[in-house]
CSV table of C-alpha atoms and ligand atoms in Angstrom, one decimal:
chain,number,residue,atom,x,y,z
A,1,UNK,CA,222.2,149.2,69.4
A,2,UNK,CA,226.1,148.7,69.2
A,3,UNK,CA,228.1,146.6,71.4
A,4,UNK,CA,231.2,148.7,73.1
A,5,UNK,CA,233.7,146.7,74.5
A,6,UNK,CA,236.6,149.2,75.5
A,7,UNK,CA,234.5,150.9,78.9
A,8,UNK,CA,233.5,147.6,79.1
A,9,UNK,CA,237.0,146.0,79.6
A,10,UNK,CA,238.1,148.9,82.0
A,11,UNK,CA,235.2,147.9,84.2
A,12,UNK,CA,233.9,151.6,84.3
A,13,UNK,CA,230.8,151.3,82.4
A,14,UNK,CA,228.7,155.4,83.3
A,15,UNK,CA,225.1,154.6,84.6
A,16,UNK,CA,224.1,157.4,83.9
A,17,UNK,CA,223.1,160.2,80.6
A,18,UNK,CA,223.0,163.4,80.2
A,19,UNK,CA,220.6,165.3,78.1
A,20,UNK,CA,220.5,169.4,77.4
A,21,UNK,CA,217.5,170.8,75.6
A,22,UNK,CA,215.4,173.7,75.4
A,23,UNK,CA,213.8,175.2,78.6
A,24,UNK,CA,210.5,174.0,78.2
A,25,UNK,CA,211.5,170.7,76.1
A,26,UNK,CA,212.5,168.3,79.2
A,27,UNK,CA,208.8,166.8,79.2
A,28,UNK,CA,209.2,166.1,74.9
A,29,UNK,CA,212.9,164.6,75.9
A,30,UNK,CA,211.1,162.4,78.2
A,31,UNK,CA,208.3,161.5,76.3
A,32,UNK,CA,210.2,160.5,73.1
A,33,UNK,CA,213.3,158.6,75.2
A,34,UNK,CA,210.1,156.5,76.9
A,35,UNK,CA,209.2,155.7,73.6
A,36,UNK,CA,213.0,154.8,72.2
A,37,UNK,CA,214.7,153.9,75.4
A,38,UNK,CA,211.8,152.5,77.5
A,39,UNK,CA,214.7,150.8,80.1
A,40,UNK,CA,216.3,154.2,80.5
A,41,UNK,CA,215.1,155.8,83.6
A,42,UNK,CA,214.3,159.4,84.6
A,43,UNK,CA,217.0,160.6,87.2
A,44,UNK,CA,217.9,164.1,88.2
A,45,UNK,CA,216.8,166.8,86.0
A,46,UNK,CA,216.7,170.7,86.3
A,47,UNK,CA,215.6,172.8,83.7
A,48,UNK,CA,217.2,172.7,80.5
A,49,UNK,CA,219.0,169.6,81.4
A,50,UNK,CA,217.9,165.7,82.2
A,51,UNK,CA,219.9,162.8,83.6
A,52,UNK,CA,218.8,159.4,82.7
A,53,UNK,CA,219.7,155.7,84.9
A,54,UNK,CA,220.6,153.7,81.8
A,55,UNK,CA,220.2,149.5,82.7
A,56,UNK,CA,223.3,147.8,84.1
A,57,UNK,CA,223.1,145.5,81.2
A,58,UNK,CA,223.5,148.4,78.7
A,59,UNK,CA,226.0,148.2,75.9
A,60,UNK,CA,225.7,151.9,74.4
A,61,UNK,CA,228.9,153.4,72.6
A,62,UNK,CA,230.3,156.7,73.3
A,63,UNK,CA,229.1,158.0,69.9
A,64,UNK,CA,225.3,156.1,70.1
A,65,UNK,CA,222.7,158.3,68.6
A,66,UNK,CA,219.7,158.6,71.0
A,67,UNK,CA,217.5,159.9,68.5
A,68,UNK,CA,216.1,162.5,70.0
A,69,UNK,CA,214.5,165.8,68.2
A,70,UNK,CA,214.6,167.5,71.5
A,71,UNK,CA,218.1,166.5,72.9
A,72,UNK,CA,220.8,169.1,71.5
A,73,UNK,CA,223.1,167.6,73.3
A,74,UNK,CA,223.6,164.3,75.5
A,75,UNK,CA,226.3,162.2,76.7
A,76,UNK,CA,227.4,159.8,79.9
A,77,UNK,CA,227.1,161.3,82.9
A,78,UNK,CA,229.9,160.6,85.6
A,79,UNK,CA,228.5,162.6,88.7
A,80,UNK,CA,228.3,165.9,89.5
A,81,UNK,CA,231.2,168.6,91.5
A,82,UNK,CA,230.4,171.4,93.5
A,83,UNK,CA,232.2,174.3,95.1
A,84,UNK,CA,233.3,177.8,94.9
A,85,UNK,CA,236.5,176.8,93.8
A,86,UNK,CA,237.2,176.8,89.9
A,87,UNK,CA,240.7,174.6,90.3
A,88,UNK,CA,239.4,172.4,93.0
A,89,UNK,CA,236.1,171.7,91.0
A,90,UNK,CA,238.5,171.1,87.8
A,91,UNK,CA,240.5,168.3,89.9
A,92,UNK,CA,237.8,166.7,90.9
A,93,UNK,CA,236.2,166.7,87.4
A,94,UNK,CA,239.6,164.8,86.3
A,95,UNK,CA,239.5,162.5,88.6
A,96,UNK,CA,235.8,161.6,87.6
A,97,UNK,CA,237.0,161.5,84.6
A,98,UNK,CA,239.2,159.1,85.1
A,99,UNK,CA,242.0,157.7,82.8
A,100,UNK,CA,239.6,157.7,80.0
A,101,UNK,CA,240.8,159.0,76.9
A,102,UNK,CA,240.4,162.9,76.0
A,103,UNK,CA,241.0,165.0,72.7
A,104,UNK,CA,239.0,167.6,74.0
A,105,UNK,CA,236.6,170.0,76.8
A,106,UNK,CA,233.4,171.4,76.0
A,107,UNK,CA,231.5,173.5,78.6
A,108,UNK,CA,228.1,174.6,78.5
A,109,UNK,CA,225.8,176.4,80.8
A,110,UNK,CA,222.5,174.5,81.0
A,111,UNK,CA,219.5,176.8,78.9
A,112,UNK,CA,217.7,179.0,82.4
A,113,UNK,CA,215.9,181.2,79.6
A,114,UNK,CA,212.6,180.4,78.0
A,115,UNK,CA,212.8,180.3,74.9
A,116,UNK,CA,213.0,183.5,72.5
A,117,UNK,CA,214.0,185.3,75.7
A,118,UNK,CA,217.8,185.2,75.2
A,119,UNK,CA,218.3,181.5,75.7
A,120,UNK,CA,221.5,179.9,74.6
A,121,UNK,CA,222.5,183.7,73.4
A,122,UNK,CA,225.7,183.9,73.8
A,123,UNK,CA,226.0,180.2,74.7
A,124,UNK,CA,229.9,180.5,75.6
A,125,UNK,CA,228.9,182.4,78.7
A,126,UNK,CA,232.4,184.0,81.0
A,127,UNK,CA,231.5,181.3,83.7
A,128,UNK,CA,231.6,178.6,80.6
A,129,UNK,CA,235.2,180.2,79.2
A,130,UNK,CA,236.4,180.4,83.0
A,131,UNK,CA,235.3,176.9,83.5
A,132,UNK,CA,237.2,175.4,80.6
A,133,UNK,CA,240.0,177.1,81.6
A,134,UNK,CA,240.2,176.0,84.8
A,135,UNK,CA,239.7,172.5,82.9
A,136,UNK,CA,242.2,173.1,80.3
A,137,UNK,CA,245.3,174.6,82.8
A,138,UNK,CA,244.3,171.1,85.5
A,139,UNK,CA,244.5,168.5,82.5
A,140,UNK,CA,246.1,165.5,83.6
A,141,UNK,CA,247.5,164.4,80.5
A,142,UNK,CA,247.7,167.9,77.8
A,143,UNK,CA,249.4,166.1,75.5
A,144,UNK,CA,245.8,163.9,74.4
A,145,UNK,CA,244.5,166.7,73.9
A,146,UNK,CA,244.1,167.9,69.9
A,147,UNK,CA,246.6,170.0,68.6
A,148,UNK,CA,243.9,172.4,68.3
A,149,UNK,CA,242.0,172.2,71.5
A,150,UNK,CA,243.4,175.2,73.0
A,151,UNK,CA,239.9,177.2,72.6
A,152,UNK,CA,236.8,176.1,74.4
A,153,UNK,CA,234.8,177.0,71.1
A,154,UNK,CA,236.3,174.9,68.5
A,155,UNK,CA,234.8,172.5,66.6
A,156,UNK,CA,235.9,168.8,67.7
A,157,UNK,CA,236.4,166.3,64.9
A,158,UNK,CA,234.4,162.9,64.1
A,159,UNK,CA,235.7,160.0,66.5
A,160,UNK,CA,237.3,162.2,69.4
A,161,UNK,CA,236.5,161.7,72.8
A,162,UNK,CA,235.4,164.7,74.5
A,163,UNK,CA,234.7,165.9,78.3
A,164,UNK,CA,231.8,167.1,78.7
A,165,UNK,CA,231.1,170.2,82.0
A,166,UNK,CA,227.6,171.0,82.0
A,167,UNK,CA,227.4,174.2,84.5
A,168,UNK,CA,224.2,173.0,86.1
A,169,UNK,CA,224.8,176.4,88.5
A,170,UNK,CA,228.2,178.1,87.9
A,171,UNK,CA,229.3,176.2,91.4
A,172,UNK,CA,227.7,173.2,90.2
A,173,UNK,CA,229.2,171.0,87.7
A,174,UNK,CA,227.9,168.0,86.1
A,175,UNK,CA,231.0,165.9,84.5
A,176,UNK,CA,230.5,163.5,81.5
A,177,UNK,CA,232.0,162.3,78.3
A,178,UNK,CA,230.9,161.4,74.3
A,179,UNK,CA,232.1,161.2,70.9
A,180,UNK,CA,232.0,163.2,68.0
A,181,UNK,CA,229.5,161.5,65.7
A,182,UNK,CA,227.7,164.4,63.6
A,183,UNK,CA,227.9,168.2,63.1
A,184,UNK,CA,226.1,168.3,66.1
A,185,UNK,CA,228.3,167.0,68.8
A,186,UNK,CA,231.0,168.6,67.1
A,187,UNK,CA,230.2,171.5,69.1
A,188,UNK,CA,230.2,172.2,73.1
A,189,UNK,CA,226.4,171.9,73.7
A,190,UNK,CA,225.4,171.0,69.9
A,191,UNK,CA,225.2,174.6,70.1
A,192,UNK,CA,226.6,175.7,66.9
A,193,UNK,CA,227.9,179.3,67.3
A,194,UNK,CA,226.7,181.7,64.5
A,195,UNK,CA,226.6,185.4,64.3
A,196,UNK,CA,224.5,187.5,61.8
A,197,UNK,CA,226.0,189.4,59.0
A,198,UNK,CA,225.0,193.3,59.5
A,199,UNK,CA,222.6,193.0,56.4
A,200,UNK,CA,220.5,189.9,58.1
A,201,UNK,CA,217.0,191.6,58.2
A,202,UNK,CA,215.7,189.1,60.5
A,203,UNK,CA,216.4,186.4,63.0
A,204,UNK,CA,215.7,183.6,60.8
A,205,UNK,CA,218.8,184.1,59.2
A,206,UNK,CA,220.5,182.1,62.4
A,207,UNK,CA,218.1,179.5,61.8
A,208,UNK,CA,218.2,179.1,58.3
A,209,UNK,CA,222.1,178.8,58.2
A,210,UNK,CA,222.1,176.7,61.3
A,211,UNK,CA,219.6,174.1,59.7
A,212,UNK,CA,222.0,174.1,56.1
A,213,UNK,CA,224.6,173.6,58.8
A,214,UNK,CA,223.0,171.0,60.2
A,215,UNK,CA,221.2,168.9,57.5
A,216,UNK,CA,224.6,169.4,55.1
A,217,UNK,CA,222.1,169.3,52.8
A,218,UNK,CA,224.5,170.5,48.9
A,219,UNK,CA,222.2,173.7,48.5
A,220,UNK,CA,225.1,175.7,46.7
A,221,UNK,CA,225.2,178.6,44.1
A,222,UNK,CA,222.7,178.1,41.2
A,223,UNK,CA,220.4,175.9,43.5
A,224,UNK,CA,216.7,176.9,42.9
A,225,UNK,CA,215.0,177.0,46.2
A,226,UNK,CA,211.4,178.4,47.1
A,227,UNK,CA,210.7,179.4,50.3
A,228,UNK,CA,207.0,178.9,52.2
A,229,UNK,CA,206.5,182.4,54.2
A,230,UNK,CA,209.5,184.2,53.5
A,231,UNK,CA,209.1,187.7,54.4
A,232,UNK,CA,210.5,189.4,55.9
A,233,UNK,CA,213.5,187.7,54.5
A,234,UNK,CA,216.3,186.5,56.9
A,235,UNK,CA,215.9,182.7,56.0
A,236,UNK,CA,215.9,183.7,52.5
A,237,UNK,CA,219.2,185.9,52.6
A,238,UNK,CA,220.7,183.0,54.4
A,239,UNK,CA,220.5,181.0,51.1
A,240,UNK,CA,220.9,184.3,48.8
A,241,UNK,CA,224.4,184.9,50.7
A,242,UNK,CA,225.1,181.0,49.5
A,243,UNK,CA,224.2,182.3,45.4
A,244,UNK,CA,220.9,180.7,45.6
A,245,UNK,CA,218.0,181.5,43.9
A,246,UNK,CA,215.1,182.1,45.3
A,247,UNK,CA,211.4,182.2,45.1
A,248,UNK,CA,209.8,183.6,48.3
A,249,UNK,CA,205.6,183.1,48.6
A,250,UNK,CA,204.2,185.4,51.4
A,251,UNK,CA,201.5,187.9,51.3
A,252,UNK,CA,203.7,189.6,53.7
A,253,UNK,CA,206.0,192.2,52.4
A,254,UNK,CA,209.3,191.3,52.0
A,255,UNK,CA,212.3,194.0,53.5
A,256,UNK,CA,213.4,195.9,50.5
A,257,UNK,CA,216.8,194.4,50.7
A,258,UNK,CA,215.8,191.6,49.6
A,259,UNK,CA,213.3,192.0,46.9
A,260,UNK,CA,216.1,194.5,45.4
A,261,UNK,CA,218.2,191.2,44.9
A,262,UNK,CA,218.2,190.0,41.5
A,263,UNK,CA,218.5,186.4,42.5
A,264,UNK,CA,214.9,186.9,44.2
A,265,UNK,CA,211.5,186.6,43.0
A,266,UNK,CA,208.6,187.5,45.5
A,267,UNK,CA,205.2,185.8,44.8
A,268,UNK,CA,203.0,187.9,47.1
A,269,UNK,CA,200.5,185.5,48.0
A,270,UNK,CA,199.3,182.5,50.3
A,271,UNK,CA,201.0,179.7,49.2
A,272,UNK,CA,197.2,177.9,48.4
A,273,UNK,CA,196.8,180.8,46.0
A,274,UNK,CA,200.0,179.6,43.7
A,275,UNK,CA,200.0,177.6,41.2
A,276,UNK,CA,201.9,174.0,41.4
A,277,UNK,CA,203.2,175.1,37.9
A,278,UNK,CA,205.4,177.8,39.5
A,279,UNK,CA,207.1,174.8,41.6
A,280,UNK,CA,208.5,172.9,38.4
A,281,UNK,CA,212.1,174.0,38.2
A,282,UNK,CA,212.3,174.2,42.3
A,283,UNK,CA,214.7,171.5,43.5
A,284,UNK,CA,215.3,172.8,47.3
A,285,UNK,CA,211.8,173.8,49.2
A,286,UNK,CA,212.2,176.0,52.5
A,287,UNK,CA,209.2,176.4,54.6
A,288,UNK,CA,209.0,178.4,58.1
A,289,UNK,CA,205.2,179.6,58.2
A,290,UNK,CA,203.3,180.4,61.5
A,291,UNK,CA,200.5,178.4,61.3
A,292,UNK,CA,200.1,174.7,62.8
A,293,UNK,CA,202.3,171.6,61.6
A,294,UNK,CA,199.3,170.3,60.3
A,295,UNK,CA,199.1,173.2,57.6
A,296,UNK,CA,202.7,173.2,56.9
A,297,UNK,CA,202.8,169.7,56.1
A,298,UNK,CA,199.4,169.8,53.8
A,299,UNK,CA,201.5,172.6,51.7
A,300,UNK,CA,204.0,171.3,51.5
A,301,UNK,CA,202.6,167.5,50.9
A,302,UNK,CA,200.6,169.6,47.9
A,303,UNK,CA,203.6,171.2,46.1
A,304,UNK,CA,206.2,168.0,46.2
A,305,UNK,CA,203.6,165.7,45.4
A,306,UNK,CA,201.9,167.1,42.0
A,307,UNK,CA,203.5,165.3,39.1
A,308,UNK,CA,204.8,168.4,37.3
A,309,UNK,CA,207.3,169.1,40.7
A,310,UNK,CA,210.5,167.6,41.5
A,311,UNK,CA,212.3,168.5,44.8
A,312,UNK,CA,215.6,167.1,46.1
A,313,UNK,CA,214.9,168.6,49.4
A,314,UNK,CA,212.4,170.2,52.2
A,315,UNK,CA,214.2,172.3,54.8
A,316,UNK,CA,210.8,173.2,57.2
A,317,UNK,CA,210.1,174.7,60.3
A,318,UNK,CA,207.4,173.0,62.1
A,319,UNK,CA,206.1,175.6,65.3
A,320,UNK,CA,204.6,174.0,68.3
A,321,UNK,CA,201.7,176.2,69.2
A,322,UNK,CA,202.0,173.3,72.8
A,323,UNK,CA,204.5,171.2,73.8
A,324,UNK,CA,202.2,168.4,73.8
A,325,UNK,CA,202.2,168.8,69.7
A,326,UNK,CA,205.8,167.4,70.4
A,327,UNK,CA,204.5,163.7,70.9
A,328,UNK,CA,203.0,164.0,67.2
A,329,UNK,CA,206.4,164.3,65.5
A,330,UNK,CA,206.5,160.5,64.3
A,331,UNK,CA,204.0,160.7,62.7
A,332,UNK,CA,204.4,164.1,60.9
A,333,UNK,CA,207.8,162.8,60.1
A,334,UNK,CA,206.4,159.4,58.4
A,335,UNK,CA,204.2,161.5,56.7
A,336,UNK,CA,206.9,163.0,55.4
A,337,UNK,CA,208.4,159.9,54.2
A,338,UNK,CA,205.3,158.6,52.5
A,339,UNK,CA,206.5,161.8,49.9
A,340,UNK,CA,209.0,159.7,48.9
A,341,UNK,CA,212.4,161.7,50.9
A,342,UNK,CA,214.4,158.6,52.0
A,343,UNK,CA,216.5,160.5,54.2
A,344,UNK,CA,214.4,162.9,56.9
A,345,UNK,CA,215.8,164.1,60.4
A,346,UNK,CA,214.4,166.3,62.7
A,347,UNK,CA,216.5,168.4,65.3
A,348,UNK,CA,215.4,171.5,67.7
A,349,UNK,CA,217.9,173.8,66.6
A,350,UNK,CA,219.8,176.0,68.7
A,351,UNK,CA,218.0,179.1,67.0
A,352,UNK,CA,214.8,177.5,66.9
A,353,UNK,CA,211.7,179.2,69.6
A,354,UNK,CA,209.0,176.8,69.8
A,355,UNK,CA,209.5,174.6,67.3
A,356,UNK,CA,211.5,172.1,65.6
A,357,UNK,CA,213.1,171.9,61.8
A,358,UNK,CA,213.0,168.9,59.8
A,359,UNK,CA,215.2,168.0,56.9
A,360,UNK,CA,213.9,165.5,54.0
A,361,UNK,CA,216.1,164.5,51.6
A,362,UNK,CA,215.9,162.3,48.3
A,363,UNK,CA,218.6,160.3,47.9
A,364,UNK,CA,219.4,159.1,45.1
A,365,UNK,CA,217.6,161.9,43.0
A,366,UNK,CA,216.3,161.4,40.0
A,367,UNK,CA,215.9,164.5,38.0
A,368,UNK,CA,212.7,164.3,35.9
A,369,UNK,CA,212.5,166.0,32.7
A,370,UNK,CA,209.1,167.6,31.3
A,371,UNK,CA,207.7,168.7,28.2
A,372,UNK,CA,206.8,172.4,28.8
A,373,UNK,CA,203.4,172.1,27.2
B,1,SAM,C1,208.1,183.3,61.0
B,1,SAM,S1,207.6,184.3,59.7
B,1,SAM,C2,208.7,183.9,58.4
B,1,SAM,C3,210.1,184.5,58.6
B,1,SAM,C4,210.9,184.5,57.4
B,1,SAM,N1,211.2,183.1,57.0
B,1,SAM,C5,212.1,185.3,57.5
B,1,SAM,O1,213.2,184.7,57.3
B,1,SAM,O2,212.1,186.5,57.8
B,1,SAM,C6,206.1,183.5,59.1
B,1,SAM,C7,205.6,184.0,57.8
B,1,SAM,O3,204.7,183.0,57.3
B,1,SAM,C8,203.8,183.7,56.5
B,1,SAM,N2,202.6,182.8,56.2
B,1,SAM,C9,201.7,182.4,57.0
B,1,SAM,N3,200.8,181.6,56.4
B,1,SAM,C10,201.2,181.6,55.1
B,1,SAM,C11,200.7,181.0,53.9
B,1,SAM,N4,199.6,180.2,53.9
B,1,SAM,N5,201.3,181.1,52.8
B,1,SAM,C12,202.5,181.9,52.7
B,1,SAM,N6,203.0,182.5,53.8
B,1,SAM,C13,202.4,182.4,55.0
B,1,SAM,C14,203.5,184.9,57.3
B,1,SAM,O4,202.9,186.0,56.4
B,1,SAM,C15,204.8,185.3,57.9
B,1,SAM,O5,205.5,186.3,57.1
């Protein structure tokens, strides 16, 4: 934990956090910040959104990273406005706010869709854009703000201080404050807007550029990726589109589209059934099967293990047949690191249903050469 002395020395030290998740996640948010943060305690929550007491004695920094799977976004929480009216409720958001610094607003609607029923789609709802208007037109001090914060759906930049307007109800506000730190909290929500080319043949497209997104993993033109349950092919286009190449193993058939791609090979086939051989010149390995963690792991723990293989990278998507699979992620993710990937992070992604994605990386990496006998 980092020591912050600026709140600090204004005497205005939050006691409380903010959390936003999936509808559905706030018992996993719980369970894993019990685990991390035993001293933080549970405070008002609604779905799709959490508040947490933190301990007077806490020293947390505006950019602190709660390390949480589960949290897509989180912050200090100042208190909550309510009213009918959108300028009153901005003034009164200011003057929580208080003389603290501010390059920039994000507003957010809390998630009040279970998932894979529209949830977070669009996330910049007309309330949201009204909201940070409202916000934008009652700042006390405009000329703080970033040269380029005259949008409520730009990205902010590492470091800046941000407001944070939850819309717990349209009329209800929750008011709160953090700093840019990752790709994440770049965004109002960590809800990192995408939209789907017209040729996208499936929905895993979104998730598949929002985890390269995320993880910033260096999968460019000419990588060599093979993906685990491919078909019908949006994760894969996602990394075509980027001048991948691919290997996709499903017995499932892939949408014409994409088998007609010359950059892609399909292996029709359960990924038991192929041989590790196949795997040698793979450097990136994408997995999003629908069958239990446990399965994806033992595949993918088979391929990157077997001495003739030599990934860089595992992009996977881990499904959570229950929530309560949730309080297993630890230990999947050590598992993980037993592989020898130095670097792994897990994240529920914006476009992720029920489940997560995990991103293991080796770094440095040594590439191994073989004799081809
Ligand atoms: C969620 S879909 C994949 C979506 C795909 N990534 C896309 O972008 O369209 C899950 C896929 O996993 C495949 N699958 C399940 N078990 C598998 C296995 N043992 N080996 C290979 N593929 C498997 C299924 O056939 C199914 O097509």
């Amino acid at each position: 934990m980092r020591v912050s002395t600026g709140w600090w020395l204004m005497g205005q030290r939050p006691e409380f956090l903010f959390v936003t998740c999936q509808v559905g996640a706030e018992r996993a948010v719980k369970f894993e910040l019990a685990g991390r943060w035993p001293r933080f305690r549970p405070a008002f929550s609604r779905p799709g959104m959490l508040t947490f007491k933190l301990p007077p004695d806490d020293r947390l920094v505006a950019d602190f990273d709660l390390r949480s799977v589960f949290a897509r976004a989180y912050g200090f929480s100042l208190g909550v406005v309510s009213g009918s009216d959108m300028v009153r409720l901005a003034r009164a958001a200011w003057a929580l706010y208080g003389g603290r610094p501010c390059r920039r607003i994000h507003v957010w609607p809390r998630d009040t869709a279970p998932p894979g029923d529209g949830g977070y789609e669009p996330g910049m709802t007309r309330e949201a854009r009204e909201a940070w208007g409202a916000l934008h037109a009652c700042c006390p001090r405009p000329g703080e703000l970033a040269p380029d914060a005259d949008a409520p759906d730009r990205p902010g930049r590492k470091g800046e201080f941000v407001l944070d307007c939850i819309l717990v109800e349209p009329d209800q506000w929750c008011v709160g404050y953090h700093r840019v730190r990752d790709v994440s909290s770049q965004w109002p929500g960590g809800l990192i807007p995408l939209e789907p080319p017209p040729h996208a043949v499936s929905r895993a497209w979104l998730k598949m550029e929002e985890a390269l997104h995320w993880s910033g993993f260096p999968i460019t033109a000419g990588a060599r990726c093979a993906e685990l349950g491919s078909a019908p092919g949006g994760s894969t286009q996602a990394l075509l589109d980027r001048g991948c190449e691919v290997m996709g193993i499903d017995p499932a058939e892939m949408h014409p589209a994409v088998l007609a791609h010359p950059c892609f090979t399909h292996v029709r086939a359960r990924v038991r059934q192929v041989r590790r051989r196949l795997f040698r010149r793979v450097r990136w390995l994408v997995a999003d099967m629908n069958v239990a963690p446990r399965c994806t792991l033992d595949a993918l723990e088979d391929i990157v293990t077997h001495p003739e293989v030599n990934v860089r990278g595992i992009i996977a998507m881990l499904k959570l047949s229950q929530w309560a699979v949730a309080e297993n992620l630890d230990r999947y993710l050590a598992r993980v690191r037993s592989w020898g990937f130095n670097v792994v992070r897990a994240r529920q992604l914006r476009y992720n249903r029920q489940e997560i994605c995990f991103a293991a990386l080796k770094r440095p990496f040594v590439r191994r050469r073989y004799r081809w006998t």
